[in-house]
PDB file of C-alpha atoms in Angstrom:
ATOM      1  CA  MET A  11     300.630  -8.555 236.704  1.00  0.00           C
ATOM      2  CA  THR A  12     298.708 -11.084 234.615  1.00  0.00           C
ATOM      3  CA  ILE A  13     299.131  -9.908 231.025  1.00  0.00           C
ATOM      4  CA  SER A  14     300.217  -6.460 229.847  1.00  0.00           C
ATOM      5  CA  GLN A  15     297.710  -3.645 229.362  1.00  0.00           C
ATOM      6  CA  ASN A  16     298.404  -3.839 225.635  1.00  0.00           C
ATOM      7  CA  LYS A  17     297.622  -7.564 225.594  1.00  0.00           C
ATOM      8  CA  LEU A  18     294.408  -6.979 227.546  1.00  0.00           C
ATOM      9  CA  GLU A  19     293.346  -4.316 225.035  1.00  0.00           C
ATOM     10  CA  GLU A  20     294.216  -6.715 222.219  1.00  0.00           C
ATOM     11  CA  LEU A  21     292.063  -9.414 223.832  1.00  0.00           C
ATOM     12  CA  LEU A  22     289.111  -7.049 224.328  1.00  0.00           C
ATOM     13  CA  LYS A  23     289.396  -5.918 220.705  1.00  0.00           C
ATOM     14  CA  LEU A  24     289.456  -9.554 219.560  1.00  0.00           C
ATOM     15  CA  ILE A  25     286.380 -10.360 221.669  1.00  0.00           C
ATOM     16  CA  GLY A  26     284.555  -7.424 220.093  1.00  0.00           C
ATOM     17  CA  LYS A  27     285.393  -8.781 216.626  1.00  0.00           C
ATOM     18  CA  LEU A  28     284.286 -12.285 217.610  1.00  0.00           C
ATOM     19  CA  ASN A  29     280.984 -10.916 218.941  1.00  0.00           C
ATOM     20  CA  HIS A  30     280.277  -9.486 215.501  1.00  0.00           C
ATOM     21  CA  GLU A  31     281.402 -12.586 213.600  1.00  0.00           C
ATOM     22  CA  VAL A  32     279.434 -15.154 215.604  1.00  0.00           C
ATOM     23  CA  GLU A  33     276.259 -13.090 215.305  1.00  0.00           C
ATOM     24  CA  LYS A  34     276.720 -13.236 211.536  1.00  0.00           C
ATOM     25  CA  ILE A  35     277.096 -17.024 211.771  1.00  0.00           C
ATOM     26  CA  LYS A  36     274.014 -17.252 214.003  1.00  0.00           C
ATOM     27  CA  ASN A  37     271.860 -15.361 211.539  1.00  0.00           C
ATOM     28  CA  LYS A  38     272.692 -17.771 208.688  1.00  0.00           C
ATOM     29  CA  ASP A  39     272.092 -21.511 208.405  1.00  0.00           C
ATOM     30  CA  ILE A  40     273.896 -23.016 211.406  1.00  0.00           C
ATOM     31  CA  GLU A  41     275.786 -26.270 210.862  1.00  0.00           C
ATOM     32  CA  VAL A  42     275.319 -28.487 213.924  1.00  0.00           C
ATOM     33  CA  SER A  43     277.299 -31.612 214.787  1.00  0.00           C
ATOM     34  CA  ILE A  44     276.932 -33.860 217.835  1.00  0.00           C
ATOM     35  CA  LYS A  45     280.023 -34.572 219.924  1.00  0.00           C
ATOM     36  CA  SER A  46     280.840 -37.878 221.624  1.00  0.00           C
ATOM     37  CA  ASP A  47     279.216 -36.646 224.853  1.00  0.00           C
ATOM     38  CA  ASP A  48     275.942 -36.003 222.961  1.00  0.00           C
ATOM     39  CA  THR A  49     276.260 -32.206 223.173  1.00  0.00           C
ATOM     40  CA  PRO A  50     276.011 -30.005 220.075  1.00  0.00           C
ATOM     41  CA  ILE A  51     278.820 -28.059 218.436  1.00  0.00           C
ATOM     42  CA  THR A  52     278.619 -25.498 215.629  1.00  0.00           C
ATOM     43  CA  GLN A  53     281.052 -23.723 213.324  1.00  0.00           C
ATOM     44  CA  ALA A  54     280.863 -20.765 215.734  1.00  0.00           C
ATOM     45  CA  ASP A  55     282.298 -22.868 218.596  1.00  0.00           C
ATOM     46  CA  LEU A  56     285.224 -23.897 216.407  1.00  0.00           C
ATOM     47  CA  TYR A  57     285.774 -20.418 214.953  1.00  0.00           C
ATOM     48  CA  VAL A  58     285.942 -18.753 218.388  1.00  0.00           C
ATOM     49  CA  ASN A  59     288.003 -21.592 219.855  1.00  0.00           C
ATOM     50  CA  ASN A  60     290.611 -21.260 217.098  1.00  0.00           C
ATOM     51  CA  ALA A  61     290.748 -17.466 217.455  1.00  0.00           C
ATOM     52  CA  LEU A  62     291.186 -17.589 221.241  1.00  0.00           C
ATOM     53  CA  ASN A  63     293.825 -20.335 221.034  1.00  0.00           C
ATOM     54  CA  ASP A  64     295.705 -18.261 218.439  1.00  0.00           C
ATOM     55  CA  PHE A  65     295.618 -15.268 220.794  1.00  0.00           C
ATOM     56  CA  ILE A  66     296.862 -17.377 223.709  1.00  0.00           C
ATOM     57  CA  LYS A  67     299.858 -18.474 221.624  1.00  0.00           C
ATOM     58  CA  THR A  68     300.975 -14.812 221.563  1.00  0.00           C
ATOM     59  CA  THR A  69     301.025 -14.584 225.381  1.00  0.00           C
ATOM     60  CA  GLU A  70     303.560 -15.926 227.869  1.00  0.00           C
ATOM     61  CA  TYR A  71     301.028 -18.456 229.209  1.00  0.00           C
ATOM     62  CA  GLN A  72     300.517 -21.415 226.876  1.00  0.00           C
ATOM     63  CA  ASN A  73     298.498 -23.891 228.960  1.00  0.00           C
ATOM     64  CA  VAL A  74     294.844 -24.146 227.932  1.00  0.00           C
ATOM     65  CA  ILE A  75     291.730 -25.942 229.130  1.00  0.00           C
ATOM     66  CA  SER A  76     288.954 -25.557 226.566  1.00  0.00           C
ATOM     67  CA  GLU A  77     285.668 -27.333 226.028  1.00  0.00           C
ATOM     68  CA  GLU A  78     286.649 -27.764 222.395  1.00  0.00           C
ATOM     69  CA  ASN A  79     290.331 -28.731 222.808  1.00  0.00           C
ATOM     70  CA  LYS A  80     291.573 -32.254 223.349  1.00  0.00           C
ATOM     71  CA  GLN A  81     291.686 -32.702 227.112  1.00  0.00           C
ATOM     72  CA  ILE A  82     295.144 -32.972 228.662  1.00  0.00           C
ATOM     73  CA  ASP A  83     295.813 -35.644 231.275  1.00  0.00           C
ATOM     74  CA  PHE A  84     295.885 -34.455 234.884  1.00  0.00           C
ATOM     75  CA  SER A  85     299.402 -35.818 235.331  1.00  0.00           C
ATOM     76  CA  GLU A  86     300.483 -32.999 233.025  1.00  0.00           C
ATOM     77  CA  ARG A  87     297.907 -30.373 234.057  1.00  0.00           C
ATOM     78  CA  SER A  88     298.697 -30.779 237.754  1.00  0.00           C
ATOM     79  CA  LYS A  89     302.090 -29.152 237.115  1.00  0.00           C
ATOM     80  CA  TRP A  90     300.518 -25.959 235.772  1.00  0.00           C
ATOM     81  CA  GLN A  91     300.760 -22.720 237.763  1.00  0.00           C
ATOM     82  CA  TRP A  92     299.280 -20.499 235.030  1.00  0.00           C
ATOM     83  CA  PHE A  93     296.613 -21.617 232.578  1.00  0.00           C
ATOM     84  CA  TRP A  94     293.716 -20.349 230.481  1.00  0.00           C
ATOM     85  CA  ILE A  95     290.170 -21.732 230.622  1.00  0.00           C
ATOM     86  CA  ILE A  96     287.919 -21.002 227.658  1.00  0.00           C
ATOM     87  CA  ASP A  97     284.395 -21.786 226.567  1.00  0.00           C
ATOM     88  CA  PRO A  98     284.102 -20.522 222.986  1.00  0.00           C
ATOM     89  CA  ILE A  99     280.291 -20.531 223.038  1.00  0.00           C
ATOM     90  CA  ASP A 100     278.630 -20.967 226.426  1.00  0.00           C
ATOM     91  CA  GLY A 101     275.013 -21.728 225.622  1.00  0.00           C
ATOM     92  CA  THR A 102     275.399 -23.512 222.289  1.00  0.00           C
ATOM     93  CA  LYS A 103     271.783 -24.705 222.403  1.00  0.00           C
ATOM     94  CA  GLU A 104     270.640 -21.098 222.849  1.00  0.00           C
ATOM     95  CA  PHE A 105     272.884 -20.104 219.940  1.00  0.00           C
ATOM     96  CA  ILE A 106     271.388 -22.825 217.721  1.00  0.00           C
ATOM     97  CA  LYS A 107     267.895 -21.518 218.559  1.00  0.00           C
ATOM     98  CA  LYS A 108     269.148 -18.082 217.420  1.00  0.00           C
ATOM     99  CA  GLY A 109     268.604 -16.755 220.936  1.00  0.00           C
ATOM    100  CA  THR A 110     270.440 -13.945 222.734  1.00  0.00           C
ATOM    101  CA  ASP A 111     271.577 -15.585 226.003  1.00  0.00           C
ATOM    102  CA  TYR A 112     274.880 -17.100 224.952  1.00  0.00           C
ATOM    103  CA  THR A 113     278.393 -15.912 225.781  1.00  0.00           C
ATOM    104  CA  ILE A 114     282.087 -16.171 224.976  1.00  0.00           C
ATOM    105  CA  ASN A 115     284.151 -16.981 228.101  1.00  0.00           C
ATOM    106  CA  ILE A 116     287.902 -16.770 228.682  1.00  0.00           C
ATOM    107  CA  ALA A 117     289.834 -16.669 231.959  1.00  0.00           C
ATOM    108  CA  LEU A 118     293.498 -16.663 232.899  1.00  0.00           C
ATOM    109  CA  CYS A 119     294.092 -18.571 236.129  1.00  0.00           C
ATOM    110  CA  PHE A 120     296.933 -18.772 238.619  1.00  0.00           C
ATOM    111  CA  GLN A 121     297.124 -21.585 241.150  1.00  0.00           C
ATOM    112  CA  ASN A 122     293.553 -22.800 240.673  1.00  0.00           C
ATOM    113  CA  ARG A 123     291.774 -19.417 240.704  1.00  0.00           C
ATOM    114  CA  PRO A 124     290.994 -16.892 237.911  1.00  0.00           C
ATOM    115  CA  VAL A 125     292.993 -13.657 237.933  1.00  0.00           C
ATOM    116  CA  LEU A 126     291.802 -12.119 234.650  1.00  0.00           C
ATOM    117  CA  SER A 127     288.638 -12.853 232.749  1.00  0.00           C
ATOM    118  CA  VAL A 128     286.350 -11.750 229.947  1.00  0.00           C
ATOM    119  CA  VAL A 129     282.726 -12.701 229.282  1.00  0.00           C
ATOM    120  CA  SER A 130     280.973 -11.246 226.265  1.00  0.00           C
ATOM    121  CA  ARG A 131     277.384 -11.307 225.075  1.00  0.00           C
ATOM    122  CA  PRO A 132     277.593 -11.193 221.277  1.00  0.00           C
ATOM    123  CA  SER A 133     273.893 -10.431 220.757  1.00  0.00           C
ATOM    124  CA  SER A 134     274.222  -7.076 222.533  1.00  0.00           C
ATOM    125  CA  GLY A 135     277.943  -6.478 222.075  1.00  0.00           C
ATOM    126  CA  ASP A 136     278.379  -6.224 225.863  1.00  0.00           C
ATOM    127  CA  ILE A 137     281.808  -7.141 227.217  1.00  0.00           C
ATOM    128  CA  TYR A 138     282.356  -7.861 230.910  1.00  0.00           C
ATOM    129  CA  TYR A 139     285.893  -8.195 232.212  1.00  0.00           C
ATOM    130  CA  ALA A 140     287.688  -8.362 235.539  1.00  0.00           C
ATOM    131  CA  ILE A 141     291.228  -8.228 236.883  1.00  0.00           C
ATOM    132  CA  LYS A 142     292.026  -9.577 240.333  1.00  0.00           C
ATOM    133  CA  ASP A 143     292.166  -6.777 242.926  1.00  0.00           C
ATOM    134  CA  GLN A 144     291.261  -4.169 240.284  1.00  0.00           C
ATOM    135  CA  GLY A 145     287.507  -4.637 239.950  1.00  0.00           C
ATOM    136  CA  SER A 146     284.946  -5.673 237.354  1.00  0.00           C
ATOM    137  CA  PHE A 147     283.845  -3.732 234.311  1.00  0.00           C
ATOM    138  CA  LEU A 148     281.042  -3.733 231.763  1.00  0.00           C
ATOM    139  CA  ASN A 149     281.930  -1.913 228.547  1.00  0.00           C
ATOM    140  CA  GLN A 150     284.781  -0.147 230.397  1.00  0.00           C
ATOM    141  CA  ASN A 151     282.496   1.059 233.225  1.00  0.00           C
ATOM    142  CA  LYS A 152     283.079  -0.312 236.729  1.00  0.00           C
ATOM    143  CA  ILE A 153     280.224  -2.453 238.071  1.00  0.00           C
ATOM    144  CA  LYS A 154     279.189  -3.497 241.586  1.00  0.00           C
ATOM    145  CA  SER A 155     277.074  -6.376 242.799  1.00  0.00           C
ATOM    146  CA  ALA A 156     274.457  -4.352 244.651  1.00  0.00           C
ATOM    147  CA  LEU A 157     270.796  -4.296 245.594  1.00  0.00           C
ATOM    148  CA  THR A 158     269.806  -1.586 243.142  1.00  0.00           C
ATOM    149  CA  ASP A 159     266.044  -1.182 243.584  1.00  0.00           C
ATOM    150  CA  GLY A 160     265.464  -2.646 247.035  1.00  0.00           C
ATOM    151  CA  GLU A 161     263.888  -5.837 245.655  1.00  0.00           C
ATOM    152  CA  VAL A 162     265.872  -9.062 245.897  1.00  0.00           C
ATOM    153  CA  LYS A 163     265.907 -11.127 242.685  1.00  0.00           C
ATOM    154  CA  MET A 164     266.932 -14.730 242.190  1.00  0.00           C
ATOM    155  CA  ILE A 165     268.115 -16.048 238.844  1.00  0.00           C
ATOM    156  CA  ALA A 166     266.959 -19.466 237.742  1.00  0.00           C
ATOM    157  CA  SER A 167     268.428 -21.266 234.771  1.00  0.00           C
ATOM    158  CA  LYS A 168     266.411 -21.175 231.562  1.00  0.00           C
ATOM    159  CA  SER A 169     266.999 -24.853 230.925  1.00  0.00           C
ATOM    160  CA  HIS A 170     268.266 -26.496 234.134  1.00  0.00           C
ATOM    161  CA  LEU A 171     265.553 -26.025 236.795  1.00  0.00           C
ATOM    162  CA  ASN A 172     265.645 -29.386 238.597  1.00  0.00           C
ATOM    163  CA  LYS A 173     264.096 -30.812 241.750  1.00  0.00           C
ATOM    164  CA  ASP A 174     266.960 -29.735 244.038  1.00  0.00           C
ATOM    165  CA  THR A 175     266.636 -26.152 242.812  1.00  0.00           C
ATOM    166  CA  GLU A 176     262.870 -26.158 243.187  1.00  0.00           C
ATOM    167  CA  VAL A 177     263.156 -27.382 246.792  1.00  0.00           C
ATOM    168  CA  TYR A 178     265.807 -24.753 247.557  1.00  0.00           C
ATOM    169  CA  ILE A 179     263.653 -21.950 246.113  1.00  0.00           C
ATOM    170  CA  SER A 180     260.671 -23.145 248.132  1.00  0.00           C
ATOM    171  CA  GLU A 181     262.647 -23.352 251.388  1.00  0.00           C
ATOM    172  CA  LEU A 182     264.467 -20.046 250.942  1.00  0.00           C
ATOM    173  CA  SER A 183     261.236 -18.201 250.132  1.00  0.00           C
ATOM    174  CA  LYS A 184     260.083 -18.894 253.703  1.00  0.00           C
ATOM    175  CA  SER A 185     262.739 -16.506 255.064  1.00  0.00           C
ATOM    176  CA  ILE A 186     263.608 -14.186 252.155  1.00  0.00           C
ATOM    177  CA  LYS A 187     261.225 -12.465 249.774  1.00  0.00           C
ATOM    178  CA  PHE A 188     262.477 -12.474 246.193  1.00  0.00           C
ATOM    179  CA  ASP A 189     261.327 -12.400 242.581  1.00  0.00           C
ATOM    180  CA  ILE A 190     262.627 -14.903 240.041  1.00  0.00           C
ATOM    181  CA  ILE A 191     264.090 -13.954 236.673  1.00  0.00           C
ATOM    182  CA  ASN A 192     265.307 -16.320 233.962  1.00  0.00           C
ATOM    183  CA  VAL A 193     268.426 -15.996 231.852  1.00  0.00           C
ATOM    184  CA  GLY A 194     270.864 -18.404 230.209  1.00  0.00           C
ATOM    185  CA  SER A 195     274.611 -19.163 230.126  1.00  0.00           C
ATOM    186  CA  SER A 196     277.220 -17.377 232.261  1.00  0.00           C
ATOM    187  CA  LEU A 197     275.093 -14.246 231.975  1.00  0.00           C
ATOM    188  CA  LYS A 198     273.391 -15.492 235.140  1.00  0.00           C
ATOM    189  CA  ILE A 199     276.556 -14.839 237.128  1.00  0.00           C
ATOM    190  CA  CYS A 200     277.316 -11.592 235.282  1.00  0.00           C
ATOM    191  CA  PHE A 201     273.816 -10.308 236.057  1.00  0.00           C
ATOM    192  CA  LEU A 202     274.647 -10.662 239.760  1.00  0.00           C
ATOM    193  CA  ALA A 203     277.892  -8.783 239.177  1.00  0.00           C
ATOM    194  CA  GLU A 204     276.047  -5.770 237.766  1.00  0.00           C
ATOM    195  CA  GLY A 205     273.251  -5.782 240.346  1.00  0.00           C
ATOM    196  CA  LYS A 206     270.423  -7.119 238.169  1.00  0.00           C
ATOM    197  CA  ALA A 207     269.961 -10.019 240.611  1.00  0.00           C
ATOM    198  CA  GLN A 208     271.321 -11.039 244.009  1.00  0.00           C
ATOM    199  CA  ILE A 209     270.979 -14.848 244.275  1.00  0.00           C
ATOM    200  CA  TYR A 210     271.751 -17.689 241.857  1.00  0.00           C
ATOM    201  CA  PRO A 211     271.702 -21.345 242.963  1.00  0.00           C
ATOM    202  CA  ARG A 212     273.173 -23.870 240.527  1.00  0.00           C
ATOM    203  CA  PHE A 213     272.411 -27.395 241.637  1.00  0.00           C
ATOM    204  CA  GLY A 214     273.261 -29.271 238.476  1.00  0.00           C
ATOM    205  CA  THR A 215     276.181 -30.245 236.293  1.00  0.00           C
ATOM    206  CA  THR A 216     278.556 -27.528 235.126  1.00  0.00           C
ATOM    207  CA  MET A 217     282.147 -27.692 233.939  1.00  0.00           C
ATOM    208  CA  GLU A 218     285.067 -25.441 234.847  1.00  0.00           C
ATOM    209  CA  TRP A 219     284.891 -23.616 231.503  1.00  0.00           C
ATOM    210  CA  ASP A 220     281.256 -22.705 232.210  1.00  0.00           C
ATOM    211  CA  THR A 221     282.140 -20.721 235.331  1.00  0.00           C
ATOM    212  CA  ALA A 222     285.805 -19.639 235.543  1.00  0.00           C
ATOM    213  CA  ALA A 223     285.486 -16.317 233.706  1.00  0.00           C
ATOM    214  CA  ALA A 224     282.228 -15.186 235.336  1.00  0.00           C
ATOM    215  CA  ASP A 225     283.468 -16.326 238.765  1.00  0.00           C
ATOM    216  CA  LEU A 226     286.103 -13.560 238.845  1.00  0.00           C
ATOM    217  CA  ILE A 227     283.707 -10.980 237.417  1.00  0.00           C
ATOM    218  CA  LEU A 228     281.306 -11.649 240.299  1.00  0.00           C
ATOM    219  CA  SER A 229     283.927 -11.744 243.049  1.00  0.00           C
ATOM    220  CA  GLU A 230     285.619  -8.543 241.851  1.00  0.00           C
ATOM    221  CA  ALA A 231     282.216  -6.830 241.694  1.00  0.00           C
ATOM    222  CA  GLY A 232     281.490  -7.657 245.343  1.00  0.00           C
ATOM    223  CA  GLY A 233     279.744 -10.999 245.165  1.00  0.00           C
ATOM    224  CA  SER A 234     280.478 -14.579 246.179  1.00  0.00           C
ATOM    225  CA  MET A 235     280.380 -17.870 244.316  1.00  0.00           C
ATOM    226  CA  LEU A 236     280.812 -20.794 246.701  1.00  0.00           C
ATOM    227  CA  SER A 237     280.782 -24.561 246.477  1.00  0.00           C
ATOM    228  CA  CYS A 238     277.789 -26.062 248.269  1.00  0.00           C
ATOM    229  CA  LEU A 239     280.106 -28.772 249.639  1.00  0.00           C
ATOM    230  CA  ASP A 240     282.256 -26.565 251.847  1.00  0.00           C
ATOM    231  CA  LEU A 241     281.076 -22.974 251.168  1.00  0.00           C
ATOM    232  CA  LYS A 242     284.497 -22.097 249.747  1.00  0.00           C
ATOM    233  CA  PRO A 243     285.369 -20.643 246.312  1.00  0.00           C
ATOM    234  CA  LEU A 244     285.446 -23.064 243.400  1.00  0.00           C
ATOM    235  CA  MET A 245     288.843 -24.436 242.422  1.00  0.00           C
ATOM    236  CA  TYR A 246     289.972 -24.802 238.808  1.00  0.00           C
ATOM    237  CA  ASN A 247     292.203 -27.296 236.985  1.00  0.00           C
ATOM    238  CA  LYS A 248     290.996 -30.147 239.175  1.00  0.00           C
ATOM    239  CA  GLU A 249     291.544 -33.758 238.130  1.00  0.00           C
ATOM    240  CA  ASN A 250     287.812 -33.920 237.374  1.00  0.00           C
ATOM    241  CA  LEU A 251     286.855 -30.738 235.520  1.00  0.00           C
ATOM    242  CA  LYS A 252     283.244 -30.978 236.690  1.00  0.00           C
ATOM    243  CA  ASN A 253     282.179 -28.353 239.258  1.00  0.00           C
ATOM    244  CA  SER A 254     280.365 -29.115 242.475  1.00  0.00           C
ATOM    245  CA  TYR A 255     276.946 -27.554 242.943  1.00  0.00           C
ATOM    246  CA  PHE A 256     277.414 -23.908 243.852  1.00  0.00           C
ATOM    247  CA  ILE A 257     275.609 -20.855 245.186  1.00  0.00           C
ATOM    248  CA  CYS A 258     276.139 -17.243 244.069  1.00  0.00           C
ATOM    249  CA  PHE A 259     275.001 -14.183 245.971  1.00  0.00           C
ATOM    250  CA  SER A 260     275.630 -10.469 246.276  1.00  0.00           C
ATOM    251  CA  ASP A 261     277.612  -9.362 249.308  1.00  0.00           C
ATOM    252  CA  SER A 262     275.237  -6.358 249.503  1.00  0.00           C
ATOM    253  CA  LEU A 263     272.645  -8.630 251.124  1.00  0.00           C
ATOM    254  CA  SER A 264     272.351  -8.592 254.908  1.00  0.00           C
ATOM    255  CA  SER A 265     274.425 -10.967 257.028  1.00  0.00           C
ATOM    256  CA  LYS A 266     271.253 -12.792 258.015  1.00  0.00           C
ATOM    257  CA  GLU A 267     270.184 -13.237 254.384  1.00  0.00           C
ATOM    258  CA  LYS A 268     273.619 -14.495 253.335  1.00  0.00           C
ATOM    259  CA  LYS A 269     273.636 -16.970 256.224  1.00  0.00           C
ATOM    260  CA  GLU A 270     270.199 -18.292 255.205  1.00  0.00           C
ATOM    261  CA  ILE A 271     271.293 -18.579 251.556  1.00  0.00           C
ATOM    262  CA  THR A 272     274.527 -20.454 252.276  1.00  0.00           C
ATOM    263  CA  ASN A 273     273.359 -22.662 255.127  1.00  0.00           C
ATOM    264  CA  LEU A 274     270.382 -23.878 253.126  1.00  0.00           C
ATOM    265  CA  ALA A 275     272.568 -24.555 250.087  1.00  0.00           C
ATOM    266  CA  ASN A 276     275.056 -26.524 252.183  1.00  0.00           C
ATOM    267  CA  LYS A 277     272.360 -28.411 254.089  1.00  0.00           C
ATOM    268  CA  ASN A 278     269.853 -29.304 251.373  1.00  0.00           C
ATOM    269  CA  VAL A 279     272.051 -30.072 248.393  1.00  0.00           C
ATOM    270  CA  LYS A 280     273.732 -33.464 248.118  1.00  0.00           C
ATOM    271  CA  ASN A 281     276.377 -33.437 245.386  1.00  0.00           C
TER     272      ASN A 281
END
């Protein structure tokens, strides 16, 4: 067991409240500051971060990796068995533009892999969550990563379409027919989990807090999210919190299609 059913319900209720509150912040004048790494931060990032850290303090697992917390040295983190990874606002730039493709991400991990996670989309109120070996859910309804209408769709990032990705899309299109749809934040991975798309290559910089929560939601829904380096699942709480390039796909695709998708990702991407 990860956390009790009551604690999970408490977390989902909190996420629902945060969805409402950050939308209110978004629709007012947003205060933006620039962090030392030249990325933006708003009062919504801090508000959600504080609320999630306060919730974590009420659980039996106290270790936290957060984009907005002071980072803890690996000499200490390496001892952790259980830990939380949170991204208070994934897609801060989208939030600042008053867009809809931003999320709140929180995952509980055990031995380098997520075992419980929640991703919410405040603009719609949607809440995705997953529990290891128990499935993935969207607004309490079970979801599956499936090919729903017979047409394969690839997700491309709204703001991170680079040369490596363009080459991959071009090469893969020679063997698989697909349409491309654009969406931001960890919604890209969640869209695969609910069958809205079947392929998502990410050949650019991401951090562990960008992916941990959605990673479990996809895998529990019947999809895969693999490092392009070794075609194995991503590991969390590494010394360097940066992810390798990765490839996501629905397991509902044919064996031949999955082989094409993974081999090309492993072969063409240097990271």
